[in-house]
mmCIF file of C-alpha atoms in Angstrom:
data_model
loop_
_atom_site.group_PDB
_atom_site.id
_atom_site.type_symbol
_atom_site.label_atom_id
_atom_site.label_comp_id
_atom_site.label_asym_id
_atom_site.label_seq_id
_atom_site.Cartn_x
_atom_site.Cartn_y
_atom_site.Cartn_z
ATOM 1 C CA MET A 1 102.501 114.776 89.068
ATOM 2 C CA ASN A 2 99.400 115.465 86.956
ATOM 3 C CA HIS A 3 98.957 111.730 86.377
ATOM 4 C CA THR A 4 99.055 111.158 90.146
ATOM 5 C CA ILE A 5 96.350 113.782 90.686
ATOM 6 C CA ILE A 6 94.114 112.177 88.048
ATOM 7 C CA ILE A 7 94.587 108.703 89.584
ATOM 8 C CA SER A 8 93.802 110.129 93.041
ATOM 9 C CA LYS A 9 90.577 111.685 91.733
ATOM 10 C CA ARG A 10 89.545 108.430 90.047
ATOM 11 C CA ILE A 11 90.188 106.393 93.195
ATOM 12 C CA SER A 12 88.353 108.980 95.321
ATOM 13 C CA ILE A 13 85.159 109.007 93.243
ATOM 14 C CA TYR A 14 85.349 105.206 92.975
ATOM 15 C CA ILE A 15 85.427 104.763 96.767
ATOM 16 C CA ILE A 16 82.705 107.390 97.232
ATOM 17 C CA GLY A 17 80.683 105.543 94.606
ATOM 18 C CA LEU A 18 81.035 102.238 96.463
ATOM 19 C CA PHE A 19 79.994 103.918 99.714
ATOM 20 C CA LEU A 20 76.922 105.542 98.138
ATOM 21 C CA LEU A 21 76.070 102.214 96.501
ATOM 22 C CA SER A 22 76.095 100.488 99.885
ATOM 23 C CA LEU A 23 74.089 103.328 101.448
ATOM 24 C CA GLY A 24 71.537 103.081 98.645
ATOM 25 C CA ALA A 25 71.304 99.321 99.171
ATOM 26 C CA THR A 26 70.803 99.905 102.901
ATOM 27 C CA PHE A 27 67.894 102.282 102.256
ATOM 28 C CA SER A 28 66.300 99.687 99.979
ATOM 29 C CA ILE A 29 66.529 97.239 102.901
ATOM 30 C CA LEU A 30 64.968 99.856 105.196
ATOM 31 C CA ALA A 31 62.093 100.355 102.734
ATOM 32 C CA GLY A 32 61.217 96.698 103.288
ATOM 33 C CA ILE A 33 59.587 96.017 99.928
ATOM 34 C CA GLY A 34 62.427 94.208 98.187
ATOM 35 C CA VAL A 35 66.054 95.050 97.466
ATOM 36 C CA SER A 36 67.737 95.634 94.110
ATOM 37 C CA PRO A 37 68.723 92.565 92.032
ATOM 38 C CA VAL A 38 72.437 93.140 92.747
ATOM 39 C CA THR A 39 71.870 93.065 96.522
ATOM 40 C CA SER A 40 69.232 90.344 96.497
ATOM 41 C CA LEU A 41 71.528 87.309 96.919
ATOM 42 C CA PRO A 42 73.620 88.732 99.799
ATOM 43 C CA TYR A 43 70.467 89.927 101.565
ATOM 44 C CA ALA A 44 68.727 86.567 101.061
ATOM 45 C CA LEU A 45 71.753 84.835 102.600
ATOM 46 C CA ALA A 46 71.737 87.300 105.508
ATOM 47 C CA LEU A 47 68.031 86.618 106.128
ATOM 48 C CA THR A 48 68.567 82.844 106.194
ATOM 49 C CA THR A 49 71.860 82.699 108.151
ATOM 50 C CA PRO A 50 73.284 84.385 111.261
ATOM 51 C CA LEU A 51 75.806 86.240 109.080
ATOM 52 C CA SER A 52 75.761 90.010 108.512
ATOM 53 C CA VAL A 53 74.906 91.548 105.149
ATOM 54 C CA GLY A 54 78.519 92.668 104.820
ATOM 55 C CA ILE A 55 79.855 89.126 105.218
ATOM 56 C CA THR A 56 77.271 87.617 102.871
ATOM 57 C CA THR A 57 78.127 90.341 100.346
ATOM 58 C CA VAL A 58 81.753 89.171 100.368
ATOM 59 C CA LEU A 59 80.670 85.508 100.090
ATOM 60 C CA ALA A 60 78.291 86.209 97.195
ATOM 61 C CA ASN A 61 80.952 88.179 95.352
ATOM 62 C CA PHE A 62 83.430 85.338 95.906
ATOM 63 C CA VAL A 63 80.928 83.038 94.169
ATOM 64 C CA PHE A 64 80.712 85.525 91.275
ATOM 65 C CA ILE A 65 84.525 85.431 90.962
ATOM 66 C CA ILE A 66 84.526 81.622 90.894
ATOM 67 C CA LEU A 67 81.803 81.647 88.217
ATOM 68 C CA GLN A 68 83.995 83.912 86.087
ATOM 69 C CA ALA A 69 86.867 81.416 86.385
ATOM 70 C CA ILE A 70 84.549 78.537 85.425
ATOM 71 C CA ILE A 71 83.211 80.356 82.350
ATOM 72 C CA LEU A 72 86.668 81.539 81.269
ATOM 73 C CA LYS A 73 88.219 78.148 82.165
ATOM 74 C CA GLU A 74 91.106 79.940 83.826
ATOM 75 C CA ILE A 75 91.888 81.986 86.933
ATOM 76 C CA ARG A 76 93.211 85.462 86.258
ATOM 77 C CA TRP A 77 94.967 85.928 89.571
ATOM 78 C CA LYS A 78 95.501 89.689 89.342
ATOM 79 C CA ASN A 79 91.824 90.322 88.577
ATOM 80 C CA PHE A 80 90.873 87.733 91.218
ATOM 81 C CA PHE A 81 92.677 89.593 94.022
ATOM 82 C CA ILE A 82 91.573 93.054 92.872
ATOM 83 C CA GLN A 83 87.933 91.962 92.804
ATOM 84 C CA LEU A 84 88.342 90.295 96.193
ATOM 85 C CA ILE A 85 89.708 93.520 97.715
ATOM 86 C CA ILE A 86 86.793 95.475 96.214
ATOM 87 C CA SER A 87 84.373 92.883 97.643
ATOM 88 C CA PHE A 88 85.790 93.247 101.161
ATOM 89 C CA LEU A 89 85.607 97.052 100.915
ATOM 90 C CA PHE A 90 82.005 96.955 99.717
ATOM 91 C CA GLY A 91 81.113 94.374 102.387
ATOM 92 C CA PHE A 92 82.578 96.650 105.053
ATOM 93 C CA PHE A 93 80.594 99.597 103.680
ATOM 94 C CA MET A 94 77.393 97.511 103.779
ATOM 95 C CA ASP A 95 77.755 96.687 107.471
ATOM 96 C CA PHE A 96 78.870 100.243 108.254
ATOM 97 C CA THR A 97 75.911 101.898 106.497
ATOM 98 C CA ILE A 98 73.473 99.477 108.140
ATOM 99 C CA TRP A 99 74.965 100.455 111.527
ATOM 100 C CA LEU A 100 74.900 104.133 110.514
ATOM 101 C CA THR A 101 71.169 104.058 109.756
ATOM 102 C CA LYS A 102 70.095 102.011 112.793
ATOM 103 C CA GLY A 103 68.494 105.032 114.442
ATOM 104 C CA LEU A 104 66.148 105.777 111.545
ATOM 105 C CA PRO A 105 62.457 104.986 112.036
ATOM 106 C CA GLU A 106 61.071 101.756 110.592
ATOM 107 C CA ALA A 107 59.118 102.042 107.350
ATOM 108 C CA THR A 108 55.705 101.340 108.888
ATOM 109 C CA SER A 109 53.866 103.847 106.689
ATOM 110 C CA ILE A 110 53.536 104.169 102.929
ATOM 111 C CA VAL A 111 55.135 107.620 103.133
ATOM 112 C CA LEU A 112 58.332 106.328 104.737
ATOM 113 C CA ILE A 113 58.458 103.385 102.340
ATOM 114 C CA ILE A 114 58.297 105.761 99.369
ATOM 115 C CA VAL A 115 60.857 108.125 100.931
ATOM 116 C CA TYR A 116 63.354 105.337 101.662
ATOM 117 C CA LEU A 117 62.865 103.794 98.238
ATOM 118 C CA ALA A 118 63.336 107.180 96.511
ATOM 119 C CA ILE A 119 66.509 107.854 98.518
ATOM 120 C CA SER A 120 67.772 104.389 97.587
ATOM 121 C CA LEU A 121 67.195 104.911 93.855
ATOM 122 C CA ILE A 122 68.865 108.334 93.865
ATOM 123 C CA LEU A 123 71.897 107.161 95.866
ATOM 124 C CA VAL A 124 72.431 104.069 93.720
ATOM 125 C CA ALA A 125 72.124 106.101 90.505
ATOM 126 C CA LEU A 126 74.665 108.664 91.789
ATOM 127 C CA ALA A 127 76.924 105.834 92.953
ATOM 128 C CA LEU A 128 76.911 104.206 89.521
ATOM 129 C CA LEU A 129 77.660 107.557 87.866
ATOM 130 C CA LEU A 130 80.813 107.894 90.010
ATOM 131 C CA TYR A 131 81.659 104.190 89.762
ATOM 132 C CA PHE A 132 81.525 104.100 85.950
ATOM 133 C CA THR A 133 83.254 107.474 85.505
ATOM 134 C CA ALA A 134 86.232 106.338 87.597
ATOM 135 C CA ASN A 135 86.860 103.621 84.976
ATOM 136 C CA LEU A 136 88.549 101.299 87.477
ATOM 137 C CA PRO A 137 88.094 97.502 87.920
ATOM 138 C CA THR A 138 84.434 96.613 88.375
ATOM 139 C CA MET A 139 82.918 94.603 91.202
ATOM 140 C CA PRO A 140 82.626 90.817 90.707
ATOM 141 C CA TYR A 141 78.925 90.956 89.808
ATOM 142 C CA ASP A 142 79.543 93.452 86.997
ATOM 143 C CA SER A 143 82.691 91.608 85.899
ATOM 144 C CA LEU A 144 80.683 88.387 85.664
ATOM 145 C CA THR A 145 78.143 90.159 83.450
ATOM 146 C CA TYR A 146 80.958 91.352 81.149
ATOM 147 C CA VAL A 147 82.367 87.807 81.012
ATOM 148 C CA ILE A 148 78.942 86.397 80.089
ATOM 149 C CA ALA A 149 78.487 89.072 77.411
ATOM 150 C CA ASN A 150 81.932 88.506 75.870
ATOM 151 C CA THR A 151 81.892 84.710 76.066
ATOM 152 C CA TRP A 152 78.509 84.228 74.434
ATOM 153 C CA LYS A 153 78.719 87.344 72.212
ATOM 154 C CA THR A 154 75.686 88.872 73.868
ATOM 155 C CA PRO A 155 75.023 92.621 74.226
ATOM 156 C CA PHE A 156 75.899 93.797 77.723
ATOM 157 C CA SER A 157 72.334 94.995 78.321
ATOM 158 C CA LYS A 158 70.942 91.502 77.657
ATOM 159 C CA ALA A 159 73.672 89.863 79.748
ATOM 160 C CA LYS A 160 72.817 92.283 82.565
ATOM 161 C CA ILE A 161 69.134 91.349 82.432
ATOM 162 C CA THR A 162 70.085 87.657 82.468
ATOM 163 C CA SER A 163 72.407 88.107 85.463
ATOM 164 C CA ASP A 164 69.805 90.113 87.369
ATOM 165 C CA MET A 165 67.045 87.597 86.707
ATOM 166 C CA LEU A 166 69.222 84.646 87.769
ATOM 167 C CA ASN A 167 70.202 86.516 90.931
ATOM 168 C CA VAL A 168 66.576 87.320 91.739
ATOM 169 C CA VAL A 169 65.385 83.745 91.083
ATOM 170 C CA LEU A 170 68.181 82.247 93.204
ATOM 171 C CA SER A 171 67.434 84.708 96.031
ATOM 172 C CA LEU A 172 63.726 83.907 95.838
ATOM 173 C CA VAL A 173 64.389 80.149 96.000
ATOM 174 C CA ILE A 174 66.656 80.565 99.040
ATOM 175 C CA CYS A 175 64.077 82.692 100.893
ATOM 176 C CA LEU A 176 61.173 80.374 100.058
ATOM 177 C CA LEU A 177 63.109 77.272 101.128
ATOM 178 C CA PHE A 178 64.475 78.588 104.405
ATOM 179 C CA ILE A 179 62.099 81.284 105.689
ATOM 180 C CA GLN A 180 58.964 80.519 103.618
ATOM 181 C CA SER A 181 58.607 84.103 102.376
ATOM 182 C CA PHE A 182 59.719 86.258 99.464
ATOM 183 C CA GLY A 183 62.270 87.853 101.816
ATOM 184 C CA ALA A 184 64.699 89.846 99.684
ATOM 185 C CA ILE A 185 62.364 90.047 96.689
ATOM 186 C CA GLY A 186 59.404 92.395 96.361
ATOM 187 C CA ILE A 187 57.957 95.181 94.258
ATOM 188 C CA GLY A 188 60.951 97.329 95.227
ATOM 189 C CA THR A 189 63.224 94.858 93.404
ATOM 190 C CA PHE A 190 61.450 95.455 90.106
ATOM 191 C CA ILE A 191 61.162 99.220 90.671
ATOM 192 C CA ALA A 192 64.926 99.297 91.302
ATOM 193 C CA ALA A 193 65.676 97.149 88.241
ATOM 194 C CA TYR A 194 63.748 99.564 85.999
ATOM 195 C CA GLY A 195 64.154 102.889 87.816
ATOM 196 C CA ILE A 196 67.883 102.786 88.479
ATOM 197 C CA GLY A 197 68.665 102.103 84.825
ATOM 198 C CA LYS A 198 66.551 105.047 83.737
ATOM 199 C CA MET A 199 68.087 107.398 86.326
ATOM 200 C CA VAL A 200 71.646 106.312 85.541
ATOM 201 C CA GLY A 201 71.020 106.959 81.851
ATOM 202 C CA ILE A 202 69.881 110.516 82.624
ATOM 203 C CA LEU A 203 72.792 111.200 85.002
ATOM 204 C CA LEU A 204 75.373 109.812 82.578
ATOM 205 C CA HIS A 205 73.992 112.046 79.842
ATOM 206 C CA LYS A 206 73.639 115.199 81.980
ATOM 207 C CA LEU A 207 76.496 115.003 84.503
ATOM 208 C CA GLN A 208 79.184 112.606 83.279
ATOM 209 C CA PRO A 209 80.771 114.994 80.710
ATOM 210 C CA SER A 210 81.386 117.642 83.416
ATOM 211 C CA LEU A 211 82.537 115.018 85.912
ATOM 212 C CA LYS A 212 84.974 113.536 83.388
ATOM 213 C CA GLN A 213 86.291 116.996 82.599
ATOM 214 C CA TRP A 214 87.049 117.533 86.302
ATOM 215 C CA VAL A 215 88.549 114.074 86.858
ATOM 216 C CA TYR A 216 90.847 114.127 83.848
ATOM 217 C CA LYS A 217 91.784 117.793 84.097
ATOM 218 C CA ASN A 218 95.580 118.181 84.092
ATOM 219 C CA ASN A 219 95.813 120.825 86.796
#
């Protein structure tokens, strides 16, 4: 019974984390000065095709799953399907949060840009706190980073930087080729890359011990 309660808590904060992550990504889109590296490829594809951000999120994550199989030289079917389910859930959340925020004013002033960007950073940092604390299967992008780190014996932090930079460069190339603009990439991309890491570090240090205590409490 206690084990069931703990699993329920972990799943709950994981799903809430995914939702907040999508909401944070949506606010970075609303800010209009570049999205985070993780969201850059799906958003670049959405800008250059008639597909929604949710659908391109699923497609991009499918590519990340395939890349894992190529690097590992095998397909781990259980992980494949779990990551695919997570991708569909996150894709749904992306389209839902974009619909949910449709009524918000456009970021036509520096004040609104800063407000939307700040909200985005805070939401994504909170999302990652919940996401990591749940200790459940990671999304394909993060799983790919772990695979790169383990395969080439690279520290996760360096593998993360490499993954982010490749994602940003690929997104930039797509936008320049098809819409002749930076599109998904801007100053907000680099602020997110630096700021989110700093905020997550603070939240993990300050809040994760109490959150873990609540999640893994036996009653």
